[in-house]
């Protein structure tokens, strides 16, 4: 089932999330719904807060990016109860966008390499290290679990430039090409 994606201004995007206990919710169905939603919206990542759930879960699917980023072509992963355990001092800058902030993209500085500990869809613990664009996708989605959006990470002057767009999204004056929920 395609879920509505919460747009900027929804309180669900700013709440800290809670860990998921095995059996607490139908995680397999939630993941399937989120994957269907992500595919329909043509994104590369989706976090539970973006569909209104304050739970520590996000999915990534870099398959559509494979032409520009070959290492992402097979990058399809579920992250439950993730924790970033290491970030490199080396950073990279790239223009990011977000399904919850349609029409906005800005350069964001992020660590080039990260190590993350997480549970998969079967609640088995894993620890992986990602670099470059994979790391960026994971960090972007991880931010949603911490109640942040990518515009929180841009320079103060750039925040002034996008302020009007953010206000318009929050006031419902922006539309998206996918199913969404606004205030």
mmCIF file of C-alpha atoms in Angstrom:
data_model
loop_
_atom_site.group_PDB
_atom_site.id
_atom_site.type_symbol
_atom_site.label_atom_id
_atom_site.label_comp_id
_atom_site.label_asym_id
_atom_site.label_seq_id
_atom_site.Cartn_x
_atom_site.Cartn_y
_atom_site.Cartn_z
ATOM 1 C CA UNK A 1 0.000 0.000 0.000
ATOM 2 C CA UNK A 2 1.344 3.415 -0.932
ATOM 3 C CA UNK A 3 1.594 5.584 2.175
ATOM 4 C CA UNK A 4 1.381 9.381 2.215
ATOM 5 C CA UNK A 5 4.764 11.058 2.667
ATOM 6 C CA UNK A 6 4.734 13.700 5.389
ATOM 7 C CA UNK A 7 5.893 17.104 4.176
ATOM 8 C CA UNK A 8 7.907 19.711 6.036
ATOM 9 C CA UNK A 9 5.872 21.230 8.856
ATOM 10 C CA UNK A 10 4.452 17.917 10.087
ATOM 11 C CA UNK A 11 5.462 17.342 13.714
ATOM 12 C CA UNK A 12 6.288 13.684 12.965
ATOM 13 C CA UNK A 13 9.400 14.876 11.108
ATOM 14 C CA UNK A 14 10.791 16.596 14.214
ATOM 15 C CA UNK A 15 10.149 13.937 16.842
ATOM 16 C CA UNK A 16 12.873 11.659 18.107
ATOM 17 C CA UNK A 17 12.085 8.074 17.292
ATOM 18 C CA UNK A 18 11.694 5.006 19.456
ATOM 19 C CA UNK A 19 13.373 1.643 18.963
ATOM 20 C CA UNK A 20 11.306 -1.160 17.489
ATOM 21 C CA UNK A 21 10.920 -4.344 19.498
ATOM 22 C CA UNK A 22 10.510 -7.547 17.531
ATOM 23 C CA UNK A 23 6.788 -8.411 17.315
ATOM 24 C CA UNK A 24 5.706 -4.920 18.350
ATOM 25 C CA UNK A 25 4.467 -4.011 14.869
ATOM 26 C CA UNK A 26 4.176 -5.836 11.572
ATOM 27 C CA UNK A 27 7.615 -4.774 10.375
ATOM 28 C CA UNK A 28 7.517 -6.873 7.201
ATOM 29 C CA UNK A 29 4.283 -5.163 6.073
ATOM 30 C CA UNK A 30 5.612 -1.728 7.028
ATOM 31 C CA UNK A 31 8.791 -2.349 5.016
ATOM 32 C CA UNK A 32 6.774 -3.554 2.004
ATOM 33 C CA UNK A 33 4.531 -0.470 2.202
ATOM 34 C CA UNK A 34 7.529 1.839 2.542
ATOM 35 C CA UNK A 35 9.268 0.190 -0.418
ATOM 36 C CA UNK A 36 6.161 0.587 -2.559
ATOM 37 C CA UNK A 37 5.878 4.225 -1.453
ATOM 38 C CA UNK A 38 9.549 4.893 -2.184
ATOM 39 C CA UNK A 39 9.339 3.336 -5.629
ATOM 40 C CA UNK A 40 6.228 5.327 -6.530
ATOM 41 C CA UNK A 41 7.841 8.575 -5.294
ATOM 42 C CA UNK A 42 11.070 7.806 -7.172
ATOM 43 C CA UNK A 43 13.292 8.402 -4.153
ATOM 44 C CA UNK A 44 16.384 6.612 -2.887
ATOM 45 C CA UNK A 45 15.517 6.488 0.809
ATOM 46 C CA UNK A 46 12.554 6.719 3.159
ATOM 47 C CA UNK A 47 12.429 6.870 6.958
ATOM 48 C CA UNK A 48 9.501 5.865 9.161
ATOM 49 C CA UNK A 49 8.938 9.466 10.382
ATOM 50 C CA UNK A 50 8.335 10.437 6.754
ATOM 51 C CA UNK A 51 5.271 8.192 6.785
ATOM 52 C CA UNK A 52 4.170 9.386 10.218
ATOM 53 C CA UNK A 53 5.730 6.722 12.465
ATOM 54 C CA UNK A 54 8.163 7.719 15.214
ATOM 55 C CA UNK A 55 10.088 4.471 14.910
ATOM 56 C CA UNK A 56 13.792 3.814 14.261
ATOM 57 C CA UNK A 57 13.515 2.348 10.784
ATOM 58 C CA UNK A 58 14.528 3.470 7.331
ATOM 59 C CA UNK A 59 15.006 1.881 3.939
ATOM 60 C CA UNK A 60 17.320 2.728 1.070
ATOM 61 C CA UNK A 61 17.175 1.774 -2.584
ATOM 62 C CA UNK A 62 19.953 3.138 -4.742
ATOM 63 C CA UNK A 63 19.118 1.032 -7.794
ATOM 64 C CA UNK A 64 17.843 4.051 -9.768
ATOM 65 C CA UNK A 65 21.176 5.802 -9.131
ATOM 66 C CA UNK A 66 23.265 2.987 -10.622
ATOM 67 C CA UNK A 67 24.050 4.798 -13.841
ATOM 68 C CA UNK A 68 25.614 7.787 -12.068
ATOM 69 C CA UNK A 69 26.818 5.899 -8.977
ATOM 70 C CA UNK A 70 27.613 2.286 -9.974
ATOM 71 C CA UNK A 71 28.291 1.247 -6.366
ATOM 72 C CA UNK A 72 24.653 2.098 -5.529
ATOM 73 C CA UNK A 73 23.119 -0.092 -8.260
ATOM 74 C CA UNK A 74 22.585 -3.003 -5.856
ATOM 75 C CA UNK A 75 22.222 -0.939 -2.683
ATOM 76 C CA UNK A 76 18.839 -1.941 -1.270
ATOM 77 C CA UNK A 77 18.790 -2.241 2.508
ATOM 78 C CA UNK A 78 16.559 -2.066 5.579
ATOM 79 C CA UNK A 79 17.895 -0.437 8.748
ATOM 80 C CA UNK A 80 16.080 -1.103 12.023
ATOM 81 C CA UNK A 81 17.249 0.479 15.302
ATOM 82 C CA UNK A 82 20.406 1.861 13.656
ATOM 83 C CA UNK A 83 23.246 3.582 15.440
ATOM 84 C CA UNK A 84 26.104 5.416 13.745
ATOM 85 C CA UNK A 85 29.205 4.177 15.543
ATOM 86 C CA UNK A 86 31.896 5.929 13.534
ATOM 87 C CA UNK A 87 32.194 8.837 11.103
ATOM 88 C CA UNK A 88 35.267 9.852 9.141
ATOM 89 C CA UNK A 89 36.826 13.257 9.572
ATOM 90 C CA UNK A 90 37.072 13.473 5.790
ATOM 91 C CA UNK A 91 33.927 15.029 4.341
ATOM 92 C CA UNK A 92 32.288 15.522 0.981
ATOM 93 C CA UNK A 93 29.743 18.027 -0.281
ATOM 94 C CA UNK A 94 26.817 17.137 -2.478
ATOM 95 C CA UNK A 95 23.461 18.634 -3.365
ATOM 96 C CA UNK A 96 20.682 16.812 -1.502
ATOM 97 C CA UNK A 97 16.934 16.810 -1.837
ATOM 98 C CA UNK A 98 14.225 15.115 0.198
ATOM 99 C CA UNK A 99 10.774 13.688 -0.453
ATOM 100 C CA UNK A 100 9.538 15.639 2.589
ATOM 101 C CA UNK A 101 10.908 18.912 1.183
ATOM 102 C CA UNK A 102 9.775 18.890 -2.472
ATOM 103 C CA UNK A 103 11.413 21.437 -4.725
ATOM 104 C CA UNK A 104 14.384 22.134 -2.457
ATOM 105 C CA UNK A 105 17.942 20.977 -2.961
ATOM 106 C CA UNK A 106 21.036 22.337 -1.256
ATOM 107 C CA UNK A 107 24.677 21.415 -0.775
ATOM 108 C CA UNK A 108 25.238 19.464 2.427
ATOM 109 C CA UNK A 109 28.602 18.584 3.973
ATOM 110 C CA UNK A 110 28.672 15.072 5.421
ATOM 111 C CA UNK A 111 31.305 12.548 6.523
ATOM 112 C CA UNK A 112 32.681 10.627 3.554
ATOM 113 C CA UNK A 113 32.693 7.279 5.412
ATOM 114 C CA UNK A 114 30.514 5.912 8.216
ATOM 115 C CA UNK A 115 30.126 2.712 10.173
ATOM 116 C CA UNK A 116 26.616 1.838 11.287
ATOM 117 C CA UNK A 117 25.216 -0.897 13.502
ATOM 118 C CA UNK A 118 21.630 -1.937 12.766
ATOM 119 C CA UNK A 119 19.131 -4.752 12.653
ATOM 120 C CA UNK A 120 17.897 -6.097 9.328
ATOM 121 C CA UNK A 121 14.313 -7.077 8.482
ATOM 122 C CA UNK A 122 14.781 -10.325 10.448
ATOM 123 C CA UNK A 123 16.062 -8.410 13.491
ATOM 124 C CA UNK A 124 19.584 -9.792 13.025
ATOM 125 C CA UNK A 125 22.348 -7.389 14.062
ATOM 126 C CA UNK A 126 24.743 -6.164 11.388
ATOM 127 C CA UNK A 127 27.604 -3.696 11.232
ATOM 128 C CA UNK A 128 28.611 -2.169 7.908
ATOM 129 C CA UNK A 129 30.856 0.587 6.643
ATOM 130 C CA UNK A 130 29.702 2.778 3.767
ATOM 131 C CA UNK A 131 31.533 5.420 1.771
ATOM 132 C CA UNK A 132 30.716 8.168 -0.669
ATOM 133 C CA UNK A 133 27.134 8.246 -1.927
ATOM 134 C CA UNK A 134 26.022 5.186 0.068
ATOM 135 C CA UNK A 135 27.176 6.912 3.272
ATOM 136 C CA UNK A 136 25.345 10.081 2.253
ATOM 137 C CA UNK A 137 22.052 8.252 1.659
ATOM 138 C CA UNK A 138 22.319 6.450 5.016
ATOM 139 C CA UNK A 139 23.206 9.642 6.915
ATOM 140 C CA UNK A 140 20.356 11.558 5.288
ATOM 141 C CA UNK A 141 17.814 8.923 6.336
ATOM 142 C CA UNK A 142 19.412 8.520 9.766
ATOM 143 C CA UNK A 143 18.908 12.255 10.345
ATOM 144 C CA UNK A 144 15.153 11.703 10.012
ATOM 145 C CA UNK A 145 15.299 9.296 12.965
ATOM 146 C CA UNK A 146 16.911 12.052 15.017
ATOM 147 C CA UNK A 147 14.237 14.607 14.101
ATOM 148 C CA UNK A 148 16.378 16.456 11.538
ATOM 149 C CA UNK A 149 15.992 17.344 7.876
ATOM 150 C CA UNK A 150 18.856 18.157 5.523
ATOM 151 C CA UNK A 151 18.214 21.913 5.616
ATOM 152 C CA UNK A 152 19.254 21.813 9.290
ATOM 153 C CA UNK A 153 22.776 21.100 7.996
ATOM 154 C CA UNK A 154 23.148 23.928 5.488
ATOM 155 C CA UNK A 155 24.855 27.268 6.086
ATOM 156 C CA UNK A 156 22.902 30.067 7.796
ATOM 157 C CA UNK A 157 22.922 32.160 4.625
ATOM 158 C CA UNK A 158 21.518 29.263 2.558
ATOM 159 C CA UNK A 159 18.855 28.718 5.234
ATOM 160 C CA UNK A 160 17.720 32.302 4.613
ATOM 161 C CA UNK A 161 17.453 31.569 0.884
ATOM 162 C CA UNK A 162 15.255 28.482 1.377
ATOM 163 C CA UNK A 163 13.204 29.870 4.267
ATOM 164 C CA UNK A 164 10.382 31.027 1.992
ATOM 165 C CA UNK A 165 10.184 27.640 0.286
ATOM 166 C CA UNK A 166 10.035 25.868 3.658
ATOM 167 C CA UNK A 167 7.264 28.182 4.820
ATOM 168 C CA UNK A 168 5.314 27.497 1.632
ATOM 169 C CA UNK A 169 5.653 23.737 2.119
ATOM 170 C CA UNK A 170 4.510 24.026 5.756
ATOM 171 C CA UNK A 171 1.553 26.224 4.734
ATOM 172 C CA UNK A 172 0.450 23.739 2.079
ATOM 173 C CA UNK A 173 1.361 25.963 -0.865
ATOM 174 C CA UNK A 174 3.599 23.331 -2.441
ATOM 175 C CA UNK A 175 2.575 20.171 -4.241
ATOM 176 C CA UNK A 176 4.508 16.978 -4.832
ATOM 177 C CA UNK A 177 4.265 14.403 -7.642
ATOM 178 C CA UNK A 178 3.477 11.630 -5.124
ATOM 179 C CA UNK A 179 0.916 11.010 -2.392
ATOM 180 C CA UNK A 180 1.654 13.287 0.555
ATOM 181 C CA UNK A 181 0.298 14.627 3.825
ATOM 182 C CA UNK A 182 0.628 18.190 4.976
ATOM 183 C CA UNK A 183 -0.663 20.224 7.888
#
